[in-house]
Amino acid sequence: MIQVDYIVVGIGLAGISFCEQLRANNKSFVVFDNASQLSSTVAGGLYNPVVLKRFTPVWKCQEQLEQALPMYERLEQELGVKLDYKLPVYRKFASLEEQNHWFTASDKPILSKYLSTQIVKNTNEAVEAPFGFGEVLETGRIDVRTLIEAYKNELQKNNQLNETLFDYDELKFENNGIEYRDIKAKHIVFAEGFGIKDNPFFNNLPLNPAKGELLIIHAPELKIDYVLKAGAFLIPLGDDNYIVGATYEWKDLTNQPSEVAKEELSAKLQKIINCPFTIVNQVAGVRPTVKDRRPLVGHHADYRNMYVLNGLGTRGVMIGPYVASQLYDFIENELPLESEIDIKRFQ
């Protein structure tokens, strides 16, 4: 029998964020992940504290960034990979009225540090933006695919990763913990993303999954070194390659890229740029979103040492570390969960 403090199921952004809490507190753990859920690996990876549709702050944006950015910086050093690309986000203005809304928003105390009051004039002939841009500060992109690959390699080196399908029927409950095959653990945390639909312990939670698709394009004449938000996101990757995203699809919940999404994103792109581009790749994954746009965190109603960390939605790189620390403090330090994220709100 192997004895550990935790079993963690799932190693996307939620799982990694929770494992980092465990590592920081010298807790032993093993991870199960069969790579079936792709939402983290196909994420654009943006961190941006402002909802750019309405010029409003993201929920708990400051607290999230204070947790997230040091974690990624630490992981860059420990894993020996580049993860955090500091990039400004430019929001294209569609009218003078939108410029005025931007200035009104930038006066609000919570937004003043994130919204520049200087309108950025467009000097790029390949971009259509007669009214210029608003610049969002303290933004960037986390290379989520590189993070997950490097993190899994590290877990494998330490014999902490099991890449098989987790069989819920083999879970046994003891008074002071759980048993799974040859592992005894004090606690188990399910961080499976959309995979929660197959989890008999938590599949009653109201996950509202949304398939998202991204294109990777090559556009040698575009030459932008910022994230452009203008109906779609355009994120520079270097070497004249860009991510274009993202779509929302509520019916087709497969991980297969679709022609419909390719056409939708291409049409949006042609309204933003007027230079040639080639589509070099298209990726799809199902995001674990929740109808009230808050994560799903808490313990099972009957099994006190079984927990869920899910529903990170579209802002996983920001929100993951924050809610993982909340869950850790809830389990180990008996601090209450914030009511907005506690799964009790649905029970």
Short mmCIF file of N, CA and C in Angstrom, two decimals, residues 187-334:
data_model
loop_
_atom_site.label_atom_id
_atom_site.label_comp_id
_atom_site.label_asym_id
_atom_site.label_seq_id
_atom_site.Cartn_x
_atom_site.Cartn_y
_atom_site.Cartn_z
N HIS A 187 -7.29 12.42 1.54
CA HIS A 187 -8.27 13.21 0.79
C HIS A 187 -8.16 12.90 -0.70
N ILE A 188 -9.25 13.15 -1.43
CA ILE A 188 -9.22 13.09 -2.89
C ILE A 188 -9.86 14.35 -3.44
N VAL A 189 -9.21 14.94 -4.45
CA VAL A 189 -9.72 16.17 -5.09
C VAL A 189 -9.94 15.88 -6.57
N PHE A 190 -11.16 16.09 -7.03
CA PHE A 190 -11.48 15.90 -8.45
C PHE A 190 -11.40 17.24 -9.17
N ALA A 191 -10.46 17.32 -10.12
CA ALA A 191 -10.24 18.55 -10.90
C ALA A 191 -10.27 18.18 -12.38
N GLU A 192 -11.40 17.61 -12.80
CA GLU A 192 -11.46 16.94 -14.11
C GLU A 192 -12.02 17.79 -15.24
N GLY A 193 -12.38 19.04 -14.96
CA GLY A 193 -13.00 19.83 -16.03
C GLY A 193 -14.29 19.19 -16.51
N PHE A 194 -14.48 19.19 -17.83
CA PHE A 194 -15.71 18.64 -18.41
C PHE A 194 -15.84 17.15 -18.11
N GLY A 195 -14.74 16.48 -17.76
CA GLY A 195 -14.79 15.05 -17.40
C GLY A 195 -15.67 14.77 -16.20
N ILE A 196 -16.06 15.82 -15.47
CA ILE A 196 -16.92 15.65 -14.29
C ILE A 196 -18.26 15.01 -14.68
N LYS A 197 -18.64 15.08 -15.95
CA LYS A 197 -19.92 14.50 -16.40
C LYS A 197 -19.95 13.00 -16.16
N ASP A 198 -18.76 12.34 -16.09
CA ASP A 198 -18.71 10.90 -15.86
C ASP A 198 -18.46 10.56 -14.40
N ASN A 199 -18.37 11.57 -13.55
CA ASN A 199 -18.04 11.36 -12.14
C ASN A 199 -19.33 11.19 -11.34
N PRO A 200 -19.62 9.97 -10.84
CA PRO A 200 -20.91 9.73 -10.16
C PRO A 200 -21.07 10.52 -8.87
N PHE A 201 -19.97 11.03 -8.32
CA PHE A 201 -20.05 11.76 -7.05
C PHE A 201 -20.41 13.24 -7.26
N PHE A 202 -20.07 13.79 -8.42
CA PHE A 202 -20.28 15.23 -8.63
C PHE A 202 -20.98 15.55 -9.95
N ASN A 203 -21.49 14.53 -10.66
CA ASN A 203 -22.09 14.85 -11.97
C ASN A 203 -23.46 15.51 -11.86
N ASN A 204 -23.93 15.73 -10.62
CA ASN A 204 -25.19 16.47 -10.45
C ASN A 204 -24.95 17.98 -10.39
N LEU A 205 -23.68 18.41 -10.36
CA LEU A 205 -23.40 19.85 -10.32
C LEU A 205 -23.73 20.48 -11.67
N PRO A 206 -24.25 21.70 -11.68
CA PRO A 206 -24.76 22.29 -12.93
C PRO A 206 -23.66 22.89 -13.80
N LEU A 207 -22.79 22.02 -14.30
CA LEU A 207 -21.79 22.47 -15.26
C LEU A 207 -22.51 22.80 -16.56
N ASN A 208 -22.11 23.91 -17.16
CA ASN A 208 -22.75 24.36 -18.40
C ASN A 208 -21.66 24.40 -19.48
N PRO A 209 -21.24 23.23 -19.97
CA PRO A 209 -20.04 23.17 -20.80
C PRO A 209 -20.19 23.91 -22.12
N ALA A 210 -19.09 24.54 -22.54
CA ALA A 210 -19.07 25.28 -23.80
C ALA A 210 -17.83 24.88 -24.59
N LYS A 211 -18.04 24.34 -25.78
CA LYS A 211 -16.91 24.01 -26.64
C LYS A 211 -16.28 25.30 -27.17
N GLY A 212 -14.98 25.35 -27.14
CA GLY A 212 -14.27 26.51 -27.69
C GLY A 212 -13.28 26.05 -28.73
N GLU A 213 -13.17 26.82 -29.82
CA GLU A 213 -12.20 26.49 -30.86
C GLU A 213 -11.31 27.70 -31.14
N LEU A 214 -10.07 27.42 -31.49
CA LEU A 214 -9.09 28.45 -31.82
C LEU A 214 -8.46 28.11 -33.16
N LEU A 215 -8.08 29.14 -33.90
CA LEU A 215 -7.24 28.95 -35.08
C LEU A 215 -5.84 29.45 -34.76
N ILE A 216 -4.84 28.80 -35.37
CA ILE A 216 -3.49 29.36 -35.39
C ILE A 216 -3.25 29.80 -36.84
N ILE A 217 -2.92 31.08 -37.01
CA ILE A 217 -2.70 31.58 -38.37
C ILE A 217 -1.26 32.07 -38.53
N HIS A 218 -0.82 32.11 -39.77
CA HIS A 218 0.48 32.69 -40.14
C HIS A 218 0.17 33.92 -40.98
N ALA A 219 0.62 35.09 -40.53
CA ALA A 219 0.32 36.36 -41.22
C ALA A 219 1.57 37.24 -41.20
N PRO A 220 2.47 37.05 -42.19
CA PRO A 220 3.77 37.75 -42.17
C PRO A 220 3.66 39.28 -42.24
N GLU A 221 2.56 39.81 -42.79
CA GLU A 221 2.46 41.27 -42.93
C GLU A 221 1.78 41.93 -41.73
N LEU A 222 1.29 41.15 -40.78
CA LEU A 222 0.48 41.71 -39.70
C LEU A 222 1.32 42.49 -38.69
N LYS A 223 2.38 41.87 -38.21
CA LYS A 223 3.35 42.55 -37.34
C LYS A 223 2.73 43.28 -36.16
N ILE A 224 1.97 42.55 -35.32
CA ILE A 224 1.52 43.18 -34.07
C ILE A 224 2.15 42.46 -32.88
N ASP A 225 2.51 43.25 -31.87
CA ASP A 225 3.17 42.69 -30.68
C ASP A 225 2.30 42.92 -29.45
N TYR A 226 0.99 42.96 -29.67
CA TYR A 226 0.05 43.11 -28.57
C TYR A 226 -1.13 42.19 -28.84
N VAL A 227 -1.92 41.92 -27.80
CA VAL A 227 -3.16 41.16 -27.98
C VAL A 227 -4.21 42.14 -28.47
N LEU A 228 -4.90 41.78 -29.55
CA LEU A 228 -5.93 42.65 -30.11
C LEU A 228 -7.30 42.05 -29.83
N LYS A 229 -8.17 42.82 -29.19
CA LYS A 229 -9.55 42.39 -28.93
C LYS A 229 -10.46 43.25 -29.78
N ALA A 230 -11.13 42.59 -30.74
CA ALA A 230 -11.99 43.33 -31.65
C ALA A 230 -13.03 42.37 -32.23
N GLY A 231 -13.95 41.92 -31.40
CA GLY A 231 -14.90 40.89 -31.86
C GLY A 231 -14.35 39.50 -31.65
N ALA A 232 -13.06 39.32 -31.93
CA ALA A 232 -12.33 38.09 -31.58
C ALA A 232 -11.03 38.53 -30.90
N PHE A 233 -10.33 37.58 -30.31
CA PHE A 233 -8.99 37.85 -29.78
C PHE A 233 -7.96 37.46 -30.82
N LEU A 234 -6.93 38.27 -30.94
CA LEU A 234 -5.78 37.94 -31.79
C LEU A 234 -4.55 38.00 -30.89
N ILE A 235 -3.88 36.87 -30.71
CA ILE A 235 -2.79 36.79 -29.73
C ILE A 235 -1.49 36.41 -30.46
N PRO A 236 -0.46 37.27 -30.40
CA PRO A 236 0.80 36.94 -31.09
C PRO A 236 1.56 35.82 -30.39
N LEU A 237 2.09 34.90 -31.21
CA LEU A 237 2.88 33.77 -30.69
C LEU A 237 4.35 33.88 -31.07
N GLY A 238 4.70 34.88 -31.88
CA GLY A 238 6.05 34.97 -32.43
C GLY A 238 6.12 34.29 -33.79
N ASP A 239 7.18 34.62 -34.55
CA ASP A 239 7.39 34.05 -35.90
C ASP A 239 6.19 34.30 -36.82
N ASP A 240 5.52 35.43 -36.65
CA ASP A 240 4.37 35.80 -37.48
C ASP A 240 3.18 34.86 -37.33
N ASN A 241 3.13 34.12 -36.23
CA ASN A 241 1.99 33.24 -35.95
C ASN A 241 1.12 33.88 -34.86
N TYR A 242 -0.19 33.64 -34.98
CA TYR A 242 -1.15 34.25 -34.05
C TYR A 242 -2.25 33.25 -33.72
N ILE A 243 -2.74 33.33 -32.47
CA ILE A 243 -3.96 32.61 -32.09
C ILE A 243 -5.14 33.51 -32.43
N VAL A 244 -6.18 32.94 -33.03
CA VAL A 244 -7.45 33.65 -33.25
C VAL A 244 -8.53 32.89 -32.49
N GLY A 245 -9.24 33.56 -31.61
CA GLY A 245 -10.27 32.84 -30.85
C GLY A 245 -11.26 33.81 -30.22
N ALA A 246 -12.21 33.28 -29.61
CA ALA A 246 -12.54 31.84 -29.59
C ALA A 246 -14.03 31.73 -29.84
N THR A 247 -14.47 30.53 -30.15
CA THR A 247 -15.89 30.31 -30.39
C THR A 247 -16.55 29.75 -29.13
N TYR A 248 -17.88 29.82 -29.10
CA TYR A 248 -18.68 29.21 -28.03
C TYR A 248 -19.74 28.35 -28.68
N GLU A 249 -19.73 27.07 -28.34
CA GLU A 249 -20.69 26.13 -28.92
C GLU A 249 -21.25 25.29 -27.77
N TRP A 250 -22.60 25.22 -27.68
CA TRP A 250 -23.23 24.58 -26.52
C TRP A 250 -23.79 23.20 -26.83
N LYS A 251 -23.88 22.83 -28.11
CA LYS A 251 -24.49 21.54 -28.45
C LYS A 251 -23.46 20.47 -28.78
N ASP A 252 -22.54 20.79 -29.71
CA ASP A 252 -21.49 19.83 -30.09
C ASP A 252 -20.40 19.89 -29.02
N LEU A 253 -20.39 18.91 -28.13
CA LEU A 253 -19.42 18.92 -27.02
C LEU A 253 -18.32 17.88 -27.24
N THR A 254 -17.86 17.77 -28.48
CA THR A 254 -16.72 16.90 -28.78
C THR A 254 -15.45 17.74 -28.79
N ASN A 255 -14.30 17.06 -28.82
CA ASN A 255 -13.01 17.75 -28.93
C ASN A 255 -12.57 17.88 -30.40
N GLN A 256 -13.50 17.63 -31.33
CA GLN A 256 -13.16 17.68 -32.76
C GLN A 256 -13.34 19.08 -33.32
N PRO A 257 -12.31 19.62 -34.00
CA PRO A 257 -12.47 20.92 -34.67
C PRO A 257 -13.55 20.85 -35.74
N SER A 258 -14.27 21.96 -35.96
CA SER A 258 -15.39 21.97 -36.90
C SER A 258 -15.17 23.00 -38.00
N GLU A 259 -15.76 22.73 -39.13
CA GLU A 259 -15.70 23.65 -40.28
C GLU A 259 -16.46 24.95 -39.95
N VAL A 260 -17.57 24.80 -39.20
CA VAL A 260 -18.39 25.97 -38.83
C VAL A 260 -17.56 26.98 -38.04
N ALA A 261 -16.80 26.48 -37.06
CA ALA A 261 -15.98 27.37 -36.23
C ALA A 261 -14.87 28.02 -37.07
N LYS A 262 -14.29 27.24 -37.97
CA LYS A 262 -13.23 27.78 -38.83
C LYS A 262 -13.77 28.95 -39.65
N GLU A 263 -14.97 28.77 -40.21
CA GLU A 263 -15.57 29.83 -41.03
C GLU A 263 -15.94 31.05 -40.17
N GLU A 264 -16.47 30.78 -38.97
CA GLU A 264 -16.85 31.89 -38.07
C GLU A 264 -15.64 32.73 -37.71
N LEU A 265 -14.55 32.07 -37.31
CA LEU A 265 -13.35 32.80 -36.89
C LEU A 265 -12.68 33.50 -38.08
N SER A 266 -12.69 32.84 -39.22
CA SER A 266 -12.10 33.47 -40.42
C SER A 266 -12.86 34.74 -40.79
N ALA A 267 -14.20 34.67 -40.71
CA ALA A 267 -15.03 35.84 -41.04
C ALA A 267 -14.76 36.99 -40.07
N LYS A 268 -14.65 36.67 -38.76
CA LYS A 268 -14.35 37.71 -37.77
C LYS A 268 -12.98 38.34 -38.04
N LEU A 269 -12.02 37.48 -38.39
CA LEU A 269 -10.65 37.94 -38.63
C LEU A 269 -10.59 38.89 -39.81
N GLN A 270 -11.35 38.58 -40.86
CA GLN A 270 -11.33 39.42 -42.05
C GLN A 270 -11.93 40.81 -41.80
N LYS A 271 -12.70 40.95 -40.72
CA LYS A 271 -13.21 42.27 -40.36
C LYS A 271 -12.18 43.06 -39.55
N ILE A 272 -11.18 42.37 -39.02
CA ILE A 272 -10.20 43.01 -38.14
C ILE A 272 -8.92 43.37 -38.91
N ILE A 273 -8.46 42.46 -39.77
CA ILE A 273 -7.21 42.69 -40.49
C ILE A 273 -7.46 42.67 -42.00
N ASN A 274 -6.58 43.35 -42.72
CA ASN A 274 -6.73 43.36 -44.17
C ASN A 274 -5.44 42.95 -44.88
N CYS A 275 -4.80 41.94 -44.31
CA CYS A 275 -3.60 41.38 -44.95
C CYS A 275 -3.81 39.88 -45.12
N PRO A 276 -3.04 39.23 -46.00
CA PRO A 276 -3.23 37.79 -46.21
C PRO A 276 -2.84 36.99 -44.96
N PHE A 277 -3.53 35.86 -44.75
CA PHE A 277 -3.15 34.94 -43.66
C PHE A 277 -3.41 33.51 -44.12
N THR A 278 -2.67 32.59 -43.49
CA THR A 278 -2.85 31.16 -43.75
C THR A 278 -3.21 30.49 -42.44
N ILE A 279 -4.24 29.63 -42.45
CA ILE A 279 -4.57 28.86 -41.24
C ILE A 279 -3.61 27.67 -41.17
N VAL A 280 -2.85 27.60 -40.07
CA VAL A 280 -1.88 26.49 -39.94
C VAL A 280 -2.35 25.41 -38.96
N ASN A 281 -3.33 25.75 -38.12
CA ASN A 281 -3.84 24.73 -37.19
C ASN A 281 -5.19 25.20 -36.63
N GLN A 282 -5.96 24.22 -36.18
CA GLN A 282 -7.24 24.51 -35.53
C GLN A 282 -7.39 23.52 -34.38
N VAL A 283 -7.73 24.03 -33.20
CA VAL A 283 -7.86 23.15 -32.02
C VAL A 283 -9.19 23.40 -31.33
N ALA A 284 -9.67 22.37 -30.63
CA ALA A 284 -10.98 22.46 -29.94
C ALA A 284 -10.89 21.78 -28.59
N GLY A 285 -11.66 22.29 -27.64
CA GLY A 285 -11.78 21.67 -26.32
C GLY A 285 -13.05 22.16 -25.66
N VAL A 286 -13.51 21.44 -24.64
CA VAL A 286 -14.76 21.82 -23.97
C VAL A 286 -14.43 22.50 -22.64
N ARG A 287 -14.87 23.75 -22.50
CA ARG A 287 -14.60 24.50 -21.27
C ARG A 287 -15.61 24.13 -20.19
N PRO A 288 -15.13 23.97 -18.96
CA PRO A 288 -16.07 23.72 -17.85
C PRO A 288 -16.62 25.04 -17.31
N THR A 289 -17.68 25.54 -17.92
CA THR A 289 -18.26 26.80 -17.44
C THR A 289 -19.49 26.51 -16.57
N VAL A 290 -19.86 27.49 -15.76
CA VAL A 290 -20.99 27.36 -14.83
C VAL A 290 -21.92 28.53 -15.12
N LYS A 291 -23.22 28.30 -14.95
CA LYS A 291 -24.18 29.33 -15.37
C LYS A 291 -24.01 30.65 -14.61
N ASP A 292 -23.56 30.60 -13.36
CA ASP A 292 -23.37 31.87 -12.64
C ASP A 292 -21.93 32.38 -12.75
N ARG A 293 -21.13 31.75 -13.64
CA ARG A 293 -19.75 32.17 -13.93
C ARG A 293 -18.84 32.17 -12.71
N ARG A 294 -19.12 31.29 -11.77
CA ARG A 294 -18.23 31.13 -10.61
C ARG A 294 -17.81 29.66 -10.54
N PRO A 295 -16.63 29.39 -10.03
CA PRO A 295 -16.15 28.01 -9.97
C PRO A 295 -16.97 27.13 -9.03
N LEU A 296 -16.73 25.83 -9.15
CA LEU A 296 -17.38 24.83 -8.31
C LEU A 296 -16.33 24.28 -7.35
N VAL A 297 -16.44 24.64 -6.08
CA VAL A 297 -15.44 24.26 -5.08
C VAL A 297 -16.17 23.78 -3.83
N GLY A 298 -15.66 22.68 -3.24
CA GLY A 298 -16.28 22.24 -1.99
C GLY A 298 -16.14 20.74 -1.78
N HIS A 299 -16.82 20.26 -0.75
CA HIS A 299 -16.73 18.82 -0.46
C HIS A 299 -18.07 18.14 -0.73
N HIS A 300 -17.99 16.84 -0.91
CA HIS A 300 -19.17 16.03 -1.18
C HIS A 300 -20.08 16.03 0.06
N ALA A 301 -21.37 16.02 -0.18
CA ALA A 301 -22.33 16.09 0.93
C ALA A 301 -22.20 14.91 1.89
N ASP A 302 -21.87 13.72 1.37
CA ASP A 302 -21.80 12.50 2.21
C ASP A 302 -20.38 12.11 2.59
N TYR A 303 -19.43 12.38 1.73
CA TYR A 303 -18.03 11.96 1.97
C TYR A 303 -17.18 13.19 2.23
N ARG A 304 -16.84 13.39 3.50
CA ARG A 304 -16.21 14.65 3.91
C ARG A 304 -14.79 14.81 3.36
N ASN A 305 -14.14 13.73 3.00
CA ASN A 305 -12.75 13.87 2.51
C ASN A 305 -12.67 13.77 0.99
N MET A 306 -13.79 14.05 0.31
CA MET A 306 -13.84 14.06 -1.15
C MET A 306 -14.24 15.47 -1.60
N TYR A 307 -13.43 16.05 -2.51
CA TYR A 307 -13.60 17.45 -2.87
C TYR A 307 -13.64 17.64 -4.38
N VAL A 308 -14.18 18.78 -4.78
CA VAL A 308 -14.22 19.12 -6.19
C VAL A 308 -13.60 20.51 -6.39
N LEU A 309 -12.87 20.65 -7.52
CA LEU A 309 -12.29 21.94 -7.93
C LEU A 309 -12.51 22.01 -9.44
N ASN A 310 -13.50 22.78 -9.85
CA ASN A 310 -13.93 22.71 -11.25
C ASN A 310 -14.59 24.03 -11.65
N GLY A 311 -15.03 24.08 -12.90
CA GLY A 311 -15.80 25.24 -13.37
C GLY A 311 -15.00 26.51 -13.52
N LEU A 312 -13.71 26.38 -13.92
CA LEU A 312 -12.89 27.59 -14.05
C LEU A 312 -13.29 28.43 -15.25
N GLY A 313 -14.00 27.84 -16.20
CA GLY A 313 -14.51 28.62 -17.34
C GLY A 313 -13.42 29.11 -18.25
N THR A 314 -13.57 30.36 -18.73
CA THR A 314 -12.66 30.88 -19.75
C THR A 314 -11.45 31.60 -19.16
N ARG A 315 -11.42 31.80 -17.87
CA ARG A 315 -10.33 32.56 -17.25
C ARG A 315 -9.49 31.69 -16.31
N GLY A 316 -9.27 30.46 -16.72
CA GLY A 316 -8.62 29.49 -15.84
C GLY A 316 -7.23 29.89 -15.37
N VAL A 317 -6.43 30.56 -16.23
CA VAL A 317 -5.06 30.88 -15.80
C VAL A 317 -5.07 31.87 -14.65
N MET A 318 -6.09 32.72 -14.57
CA MET A 318 -6.18 33.68 -13.47
C MET A 318 -6.84 33.08 -12.24
N ILE A 319 -7.95 32.39 -12.48
CA ILE A 319 -8.80 32.00 -11.35
C ILE A 319 -8.31 30.72 -10.67
N GLY A 320 -7.61 29.85 -11.42
CA GLY A 320 -7.19 28.55 -10.88
C GLY A 320 -6.39 28.64 -9.58
N PRO A 321 -5.28 29.40 -9.57
CA PRO A 321 -4.48 29.49 -8.35
C PRO A 321 -5.26 30.07 -7.17
N TYR A 322 -6.13 31.04 -7.44
CA TYR A 322 -6.90 31.67 -6.36
C TYR A 322 -7.85 30.68 -5.70
N VAL A 323 -8.64 29.95 -6.51
CA VAL A 323 -9.61 29.03 -5.90
C VAL A 323 -8.92 27.79 -5.33
N ALA A 324 -7.77 27.41 -5.89
CA ALA A 324 -7.02 26.28 -5.33
C ALA A 324 -6.55 26.61 -3.91
N SER A 325 -6.11 27.85 -3.69
CA SER A 325 -5.67 28.22 -2.34
C SER A 325 -6.85 28.27 -1.38
N GLN A 326 -8.01 28.68 -1.90
CA GLN A 326 -9.24 28.68 -1.08
C GLN A 326 -9.58 27.25 -0.65
N LEU A 327 -9.51 26.32 -1.60
CA LEU A 327 -9.85 24.93 -1.28
C LEU A 327 -8.85 24.35 -0.29
N TYR A 328 -7.55 24.62 -0.49
CA TYR A 328 -6.54 24.09 0.43
C TYR A 328 -6.80 24.59 1.86
N ASP A 329 -7.06 25.90 1.99
CA ASP A 329 -7.31 26.46 3.33
C ASP A 329 -8.59 25.90 3.94
N PHE A 330 -9.55 25.59 3.11
CA PHE A 330 -10.80 24.99 3.58
C PHE A 330 -10.54 23.59 4.15
N ILE A 331 -9.73 22.80 3.44
CA ILE A 331 -9.47 21.43 3.88
C ILE A 331 -8.54 21.39 5.08
N GLU A 332 -7.42 22.08 4.97
CA GLU A 332 -6.34 21.93 5.97
C GLU A 332 -6.48 22.88 7.15
N ASN A 333 -7.02 24.06 6.92
CA ASN A 333 -7.06 25.08 7.98
C ASN A 333 -8.48 25.41 8.43
N GLU A 334 -9.45 24.65 7.88
CA GLU A 334 -10.86 24.81 8.25
C GLU A 334 -11.38 26.24 8.10
#
